[in-house]
mmCIF file of C-alpha atoms in Angstrom:
data_model
loop_
_atom_site.group_PDB
_atom_site.id
_atom_site.type_symbol
_atom_site.label_atom_id
_atom_site.label_comp_id
_atom_site.label_asym_id
_atom_site.label_seq_id
_atom_site.Cartn_x
_atom_site.Cartn_y
_atom_site.Cartn_z
ATOM 1 C CA LEU A 1 -0.642 -11.654 2.489
ATOM 2 C CA HIS A 2 -2.627 -13.682 0.201
ATOM 3 C CA LEU A 3 -1.181 -15.664 -2.628
ATOM 4 C CA VAL A 4 -2.347 -17.567 -5.567
ATOM 5 C CA PRO A 5 0.530 -18.899 -7.282
ATOM 6 C CA ILE A 6 -1.255 -20.910 -9.957
ATOM 7 C CA LEU A 7 -2.597 -17.709 -11.137
ATOM 8 C CA LEU A 8 0.456 -15.507 -10.427
ATOM 9 C CA ARG A 9 -1.544 -13.165 -8.227
ATOM 10 C CA ALA A 10 -1.283 -11.845 -4.783
ATOM 11 C CA GLU A 11 -3.102 -9.434 -2.372
ATOM 12 C CA ALA A 12 -1.920 -7.533 0.695
ATOM 13 C CA ARG A 13 -3.122 -5.128 3.282
ATOM 14 C CA GLY A 14 -1.558 -2.778 5.423
ATOM 15 C CA LEU A 15 1.577 -2.318 2.941
ATOM 16 C CA HIS A 16 4.318 0.228 4.318
ATOM 17 C CA LEU A 17 7.593 0.963 2.123
ATOM 18 C CA GLU A 18 10.027 3.606 3.253
ATOM 19 C CA GLY A 19 12.817 5.199 0.972
ATOM 20 C CA ARG A 20 15.200 8.352 1.176
ATOM 21 C CA ALA A 21 12.586 10.794 0.217
ATOM 22 C CA PHE A 22 9.300 9.245 0.651
ATOM 23 C CA THR A 23 6.926 6.790 2.809
ATOM 24 C CA LEU A 24 4.030 4.718 1.064
ATOM 25 C CA ASP A 25 1.242 3.177 3.168
ATOM 26 C CA VAL A 26 -1.376 1.274 1.073
ATOM 27 C CA GLU A 27 -4.366 -0.051 2.640
ATOM 28 C CA ARG A 28 -4.956 -2.657 0.104
ATOM 29 C CA VAL A 29 -2.638 -4.062 -2.975
ATOM 30 C CA ARG A 30 -3.450 -6.525 -5.493
ATOM 31 C CA LEU A 31 -1.293 -7.580 -8.336
ATOM 32 C CA ARG A 32 -0.786 -10.169 -10.943
ATOM 33 C CA LEU A 33 2.467 -11.082 -12.794
ATOM 34 C CA THR A 34 2.806 -11.715 -16.272
ATOM 35 C CA PRO A 35 4.180 -15.244 -17.182
ATOM 36 C CA GLY A 36 7.263 -13.611 -18.739
ATOM 37 C CA THR A 37 8.397 -12.485 -15.488
ATOM 38 C CA LEU A 38 9.166 -16.175 -14.414
ATOM 39 C CA VAL A 39 11.255 -16.974 -17.304
ATOM 40 C CA GLY A 40 13.639 -13.973 -16.804
ATOM 41 C CA ARG A 41 12.222 -11.345 -19.116
ATOM 42 C CA GLY A 42 12.238 -8.601 -16.446
ATOM 43 C CA LEU A 43 9.504 -7.821 -13.857
ATOM 44 C CA ALA A 44 6.129 -6.850 -15.348
ATOM 45 C CA LEU A 45 2.635 -6.805 -13.958
ATOM 46 C CA SER A 46 -0.459 -7.469 -16.088
ATOM 47 C CA GLU A 47 -2.443 -5.954 -13.407
ATOM 48 C CA LEU A 48 -1.838 -3.621 -10.299
ATOM 49 C CA ARG A 49 -4.473 -2.215 -8.146
ATOM 50 C CA LEU A 50 -3.705 0.478 -5.054
ATOM 51 C CA ASP A 51 -6.633 1.141 -2.866
ATOM 52 C CA ALA A 52 -6.318 4.269 -0.564
ATOM 53 C CA PRO A 53 -2.489 4.895 -0.865
ATOM 54 C CA TYR A 54 -0.953 7.560 1.026
ATOM 55 C CA VAL A 55 2.381 8.774 -0.379
ATOM 56 C CA GLN A 56 4.489 11.128 1.913
ATOM 57 C CA LEU A 57 7.175 13.229 0.071
ATOM 58 C CA LYS A 58 10.327 14.771 1.810
ATOM 59 C CA GLU A 59 13.493 16.197 0.987
ATOM 60 C CA PRO A 60 16.074 13.776 0.616
ATOM 61 C CA MET A 61 19.455 13.917 2.726
ATOM 62 C CA PRO A 62 21.823 15.974 0.556
ATOM 63 C CA ALA A 63 24.285 14.062 -1.665
ATOM 64 C CA THR A 64 27.804 13.801 -0.684
ATOM 65 C CA ALA A 65 30.939 13.784 -2.285
ATOM 66 C CA SER A 66 31.657 10.170 -1.632
ATOM 67 C CA ALA A 67 28.056 9.009 -3.016
ATOM 68 C CA PRO A 68 28.227 7.440 -6.444
ATOM 69 C CA PRO A 69 26.077 9.533 -9.016
ATOM 70 C CA LEU A 70 22.651 8.100 -9.618
ATOM 71 C CA ARG A 71 22.282 6.553 -13.064
ATOM 72 C CA SER A 72 18.589 6.161 -14.285
ATOM 73 C CA ALA A 73 19.510 2.647 -15.999
ATOM 74 C CA GLU A 74 20.255 1.447 -11.881
ATOM 75 C CA ILE A 75 16.872 2.414 -10.788
ATOM 76 C CA GLY A 76 14.219 0.774 -12.852
ATOM 77 C CA VAL A 77 10.463 0.464 -12.617
ATOM 78 C CA PRO A 78 8.369 -2.568 -13.607
ATOM 79 C CA LEU A 79 6.036 -2.496 -16.889
ATOM 80 C CA VAL A 80 2.503 -2.440 -15.602
ATOM 81 C CA HIS A 81 0.073 -3.321 -18.185
ATOM 82 C CA ALA A 82 -3.204 -2.070 -16.239
ATOM 83 C CA LEU A 83 -2.764 0.307 -13.125
ATOM 84 C CA GLU A 84 -5.652 1.503 -11.059
ATOM 85 C CA VAL A 85 -5.270 3.788 -8.046
ATOM 86 C CA ARG A 86 -8.332 4.722 -6.058
ATOM 87 C CA ASP A 87 -8.834 7.430 -3.440
ATOM 88 C CA GLY A 88 -5.249 8.203 -2.872
ATOM 89 C CA ARG A 89 -3.606 10.824 -0.944
ATOM 90 C CA VAL A 90 -0.236 12.781 -1.446
ATOM 91 C CA THR A 91 1.626 15.206 0.899
ATOM 92 C CA TRP A 92 4.939 16.945 0.605
ATOM 93 C CA GLU A 93 6.861 18.367 3.426
ATOM 94 C CA SER A 94 9.828 20.681 3.047
ATOM 95 C CA GLN A 95 11.875 22.689 5.792
ATOM 96 C CA GLY A 96 9.418 21.260 8.546
ATOM 97 C CA ALA A 97 6.282 22.749 6.681
ATOM 98 C CA ARG A 98 3.789 21.069 4.723
ATOM 99 C CA ARG A 99 3.951 22.541 1.174
ATOM 100 C CA LEU A 100 1.581 20.477 -0.589
ATOM 101 C CA GLU A 101 -1.537 18.272 0.150
ATOM 102 C CA LEU A 102 -3.635 16.265 -2.480
ATOM 103 C CA SER A 103 -6.625 14.009 -1.829
ATOM 104 C CA GLY A 104 -8.897 12.102 -4.009
ATOM 105 C CA VAL A 105 -6.372 10.870 -6.298
ATOM 106 C CA SER A 106 -7.136 8.318 -8.985
ATOM 107 C CA ALA A 107 -5.138 7.002 -11.826
ATOM 108 C CA GLY A 108 -5.856 4.319 -14.636
ATOM 109 C CA GLY A 109 -3.837 3.223 -17.521
ATOM 110 C CA ALA A 110 -0.336 1.740 -17.731
ATOM 111 C CA LEU A 111 3.089 2.137 -16.810
ATOM 112 C CA GLY A 112 4.921 2.324 -19.967
ATOM 113 C CA ALA A 113 4.427 3.578 -23.510
ATOM 114 C CA ALA A 114 0.709 3.394 -23.378
ATOM 115 C CA GLY A 115 0.353 6.112 -20.775
ATOM 116 C CA LEU A 116 -1.463 6.961 -17.619
ATOM 117 C CA GLU A 117 -4.184 9.503 -16.667
ATOM 118 C CA VAL A 118 -4.358 10.866 -13.333
ATOM 119 C CA ASP A 119 -7.163 12.954 -11.743
ATOM 120 C CA ILE A 120 -7.130 14.476 -8.455
ATOM 121 C CA ALA A 121 -10.202 16.096 -6.638
ATOM 122 C CA SER A 122 -8.833 18.801 -4.275
ATOM 123 C CA GLY A 123 -5.924 19.758 -2.264
ATOM 124 C CA ARG A 124 -3.786 22.810 -1.160
ATOM 125 C CA LEU A 125 -0.364 24.063 -2.500
ATOM 126 C CA LEU A 126 1.269 26.486 -0.479
ATOM 127 C CA ALA A 127 -1.890 27.475 1.537
ATOM 128 C CA GLN A 128 -3.924 28.082 -1.693
ATOM 129 C CA PRO A 129 -6.717 25.399 -2.327
ATOM 130 C CA ILE A 130 -6.611 23.293 -5.504
ATOM 131 C CA GLU A 131 -9.903 22.641 -7.210
ATOM 132 C CA GLY A 132 -8.762 19.954 -9.427
ATOM 133 C CA VAL A 133 -5.952 18.462 -11.460
ATOM 134 C CA HIS A 134 -5.675 16.307 -14.685
ATOM 135 C CA ALA A 135 -2.630 14.840 -16.116
ATOM 136 C CA ARG A 136 -1.679 12.549 -18.723
ATOM 137 C CA LEU A 137 2.000 10.953 -18.417
ATOM 138 C CA ARG A 138 4.266 7.959 -19.547
ATOM 139 C CA VAL A 139 6.849 6.398 -17.264
ATOM 140 C CA GLY A 140 9.712 4.690 -18.511
ATOM 141 C CA ARG A 141 11.401 1.616 -17.195
ATOM 142 C CA SER A 142 14.373 4.070 -16.297
ATOM 143 C CA LEU A 143 11.970 6.289 -14.393
ATOM 144 C CA GLN A 144 11.925 8.859 -16.913
ATOM 145 C CA VAL A 145 8.638 10.773 -16.858
ATOM 146 C CA HIS A 146 6.924 12.282 -20.129
ATOM 147 C CA LEU A 147 4.312 14.550 -18.665
ATOM 148 C CA ASP A 148 2.136 14.984 -21.611
ATOM 149 C CA ASP A 149 -0.452 17.140 -20.558
ATOM 150 C CA LEU A 150 -1.326 18.916 -17.279
ATOM 151 C CA VAL A 151 -3.947 21.072 -15.838
ATOM 152 C CA ILE A 152 -4.466 22.565 -12.315
ATOM 153 C CA ARG A 153 -7.408 24.552 -11.431
ATOM 154 C CA SER A 154 -7.738 26.581 -8.475
ATOM 155 C CA PRO A 155 -9.985 29.715 -7.567
ATOM 156 C CA GLY A 156 -8.782 32.386 -9.908
ATOM 157 C CA LEU A 157 -5.996 30.406 -11.459
ATOM 158 C CA ARG A 158 -5.729 27.967 -14.282
ATOM 159 C CA ILE A 159 -2.211 26.386 -15.045
ATOM 160 C CA GLU A 160 -1.164 24.369 -17.953
ATOM 161 C CA GLY A 161 2.229 22.336 -18.736
ATOM 162 C CA ALA A 162 4.163 19.579 -20.208
ATOM 163 C CA GLY A 163 7.594 18.476 -20.033
ATOM 164 C CA VAL A 164 10.070 15.642 -19.327
ATOM 165 C CA ALA A 165 11.905 14.528 -16.030
ATOM 166 C CA THR A 166 14.898 12.210 -15.791
ATOM 167 C CA PRO A 167 16.747 10.921 -12.691
ATOM 168 C CA ALA A 168 20.122 12.585 -12.270
ATOM 169 C CA ALA A 169 22.671 13.076 -9.697
ATOM 170 C CA GLY A 170 21.424 15.225 -6.744
ATOM 171 C CA GLY A 171 17.935 15.037 -8.025
ATOM 172 C CA TRP A 172 16.103 15.303 -11.201
ATOM 173 C CA ALA A 173 17.019 16.835 -14.808
ATOM 174 C CA THR A 174 13.763 18.610 -15.906
ATOM 175 C CA GLU A 175 12.511 20.533 -19.322
ATOM 176 C CA ALA A 176 8.995 21.858 -19.272
ATOM 177 C CA ARG A 177 6.887 24.482 -20.442
ATOM 178 C CA THR A 178 4.110 26.136 -18.703
ATOM 179 C CA SER A 179 1.352 28.748 -19.020
ATOM 180 C CA ALA A 180 -1.071 30.323 -16.621
ATOM 181 C CA GLU A 181 -3.996 32.556 -16.527
ATOM 182 C CA ILE A 182 -4.709 34.406 -13.258
ATOM 183 C CA ASP A 183 -7.845 36.251 -12.590
ATOM 184 C CA LEU A 184 -6.504 39.038 -10.161
ATOM 185 C CA ALA A 185 -10.133 39.524 -8.497
ATOM 186 C CA ARG A 186 -10.491 35.774 -7.560
ATOM 187 C CA TRP A 187 -7.040 34.481 -6.929
ATOM 188 C CA GLY A 188 -6.101 34.529 -3.319
ATOM 189 C CA PRO A 189 -2.889 36.230 -3.073
ATOM 190 C CA ALA A 190 -3.767 38.981 -5.639
ATOM 191 C CA ARG A 191 -6.831 39.900 -3.219
ATOM 192 C CA ALA A 192 -4.564 41.182 -0.640
ATOM 193 C CA VAL A 193 -3.668 44.166 -3.252
ATOM 194 C CA ALA A 194 -7.021 44.593 -4.638
ATOM 195 C CA GLY A 195 -6.212 43.492 -8.197
ATOM 196 C CA ALA A 196 -8.462 43.254 -11.075
ATOM 197 C CA GLY A 197 -7.969 41.971 -14.650
ATOM 198 C CA VAL A 198 -6.496 38.754 -16.196
ATOM 199 C CA LEU A 199 -2.813 38.165 -16.174
ATOM 200 C CA ARG A 200 -1.252 35.400 -18.583
ATOM 201 C CA LEU A 201 2.056 34.065 -18.335
ATOM 202 C CA SER A 202 3.846 31.292 -20.503
ATOM 203 C CA GLY A 203 7.561 30.161 -20.360
ATOM 204 C CA THR A 204 9.824 27.376 -19.461
ATOM 205 C CA VAL A 205 11.438 25.534 -16.471
ATOM 206 C CA THR A 206 14.935 23.641 -16.553
ATOM 207 C CA SER A 207 16.868 22.000 -13.919
ATOM 208 C CA ARG A 208 20.038 19.913 -14.022
ATOM 209 C CA GLY A 209 20.119 17.724 -10.795
ATOM 210 C CA GLY A 210 21.052 19.560 -7.959
ATOM 211 C CA ALA A 211 22.099 22.730 -9.811
ATOM 212 C CA GLY A 212 18.568 24.195 -9.092
ATOM 213 C CA LEU A 213 15.823 25.889 -11.470
ATOM 214 C CA ARG A 214 15.984 28.101 -14.249
ATOM 215 C CA ALA A 215 12.861 29.720 -15.472
ATOM 216 C CA GLY A 216 11.969 32.416 -18.145
ATOM 217 C CA ALA A 217 8.544 33.791 -18.780
ATOM 218 C CA ARG A 218 6.587 35.977 -20.780
ATOM 219 C CA ILE A 219 3.581 38.237 -19.172
ATOM 220 C CA THR A 220 0.749 39.605 -20.859
ATOM 221 C CA GLY A 221 -2.391 41.457 -19.294
ATOM 222 C CA HIS A 222 -5.992 42.491 -20.108
ATOM 223 C CA ALA A 223 -7.737 45.526 -18.197
ATOM 224 C CA VAL A 224 -5.008 44.763 -15.192
ATOM 225 C CA LYS A 225 -5.423 47.267 -12.352
ATOM 226 C CA ILE A 226 -3.787 47.091 -8.918
ATOM 227 C CA ALA A 227 -4.639 49.459 -6.292
ATOM 228 C CA GLN A 228 -2.089 51.267 -4.320
#
């Protein structure tokens, strides 16, 4: 840990954080506080840089009846005027299996109203390869996430979406709209049934904390053929 008090700057290597549903390891962290932080205006950073962060997401323990509901106002994240992430990695495990792996994660922008741009070079979702991800999002101080734009590319598959997620008791409350275009001749799962043509899907996804997901979709197609 290296501190420069007069500049309100700090640098650390080998940072490790662990929460109920995640662990975070960062090769190097560099940050600088805003002067207003010292006079009680709330935690805010003028600069935050993360080199080679590794986030491991996991399913949290089920909420118990005795646990008080989680209110977003009790969480809070600091305002970050200039955020930079380089060469990040994200994994998600559920029921003992790795469901998601992302590598080459980079981000730039701000945590706050100005918004953040995120790019992901490659990865795998449920054993299917991901060729790239681009997202624009805004994260509020109460951890409400506004996803303004999302594009996911995979061989034979393109997904677009936008929505809002807010912390709630038992999980997240989400409202999102999505669309997808699937080339049945190129998309891995469809090749098992010798499909051809293009399917287009559009719809919405909503959830209310731990109450599960609700989805609605409209499906259209062009020259779709599926062999028996």
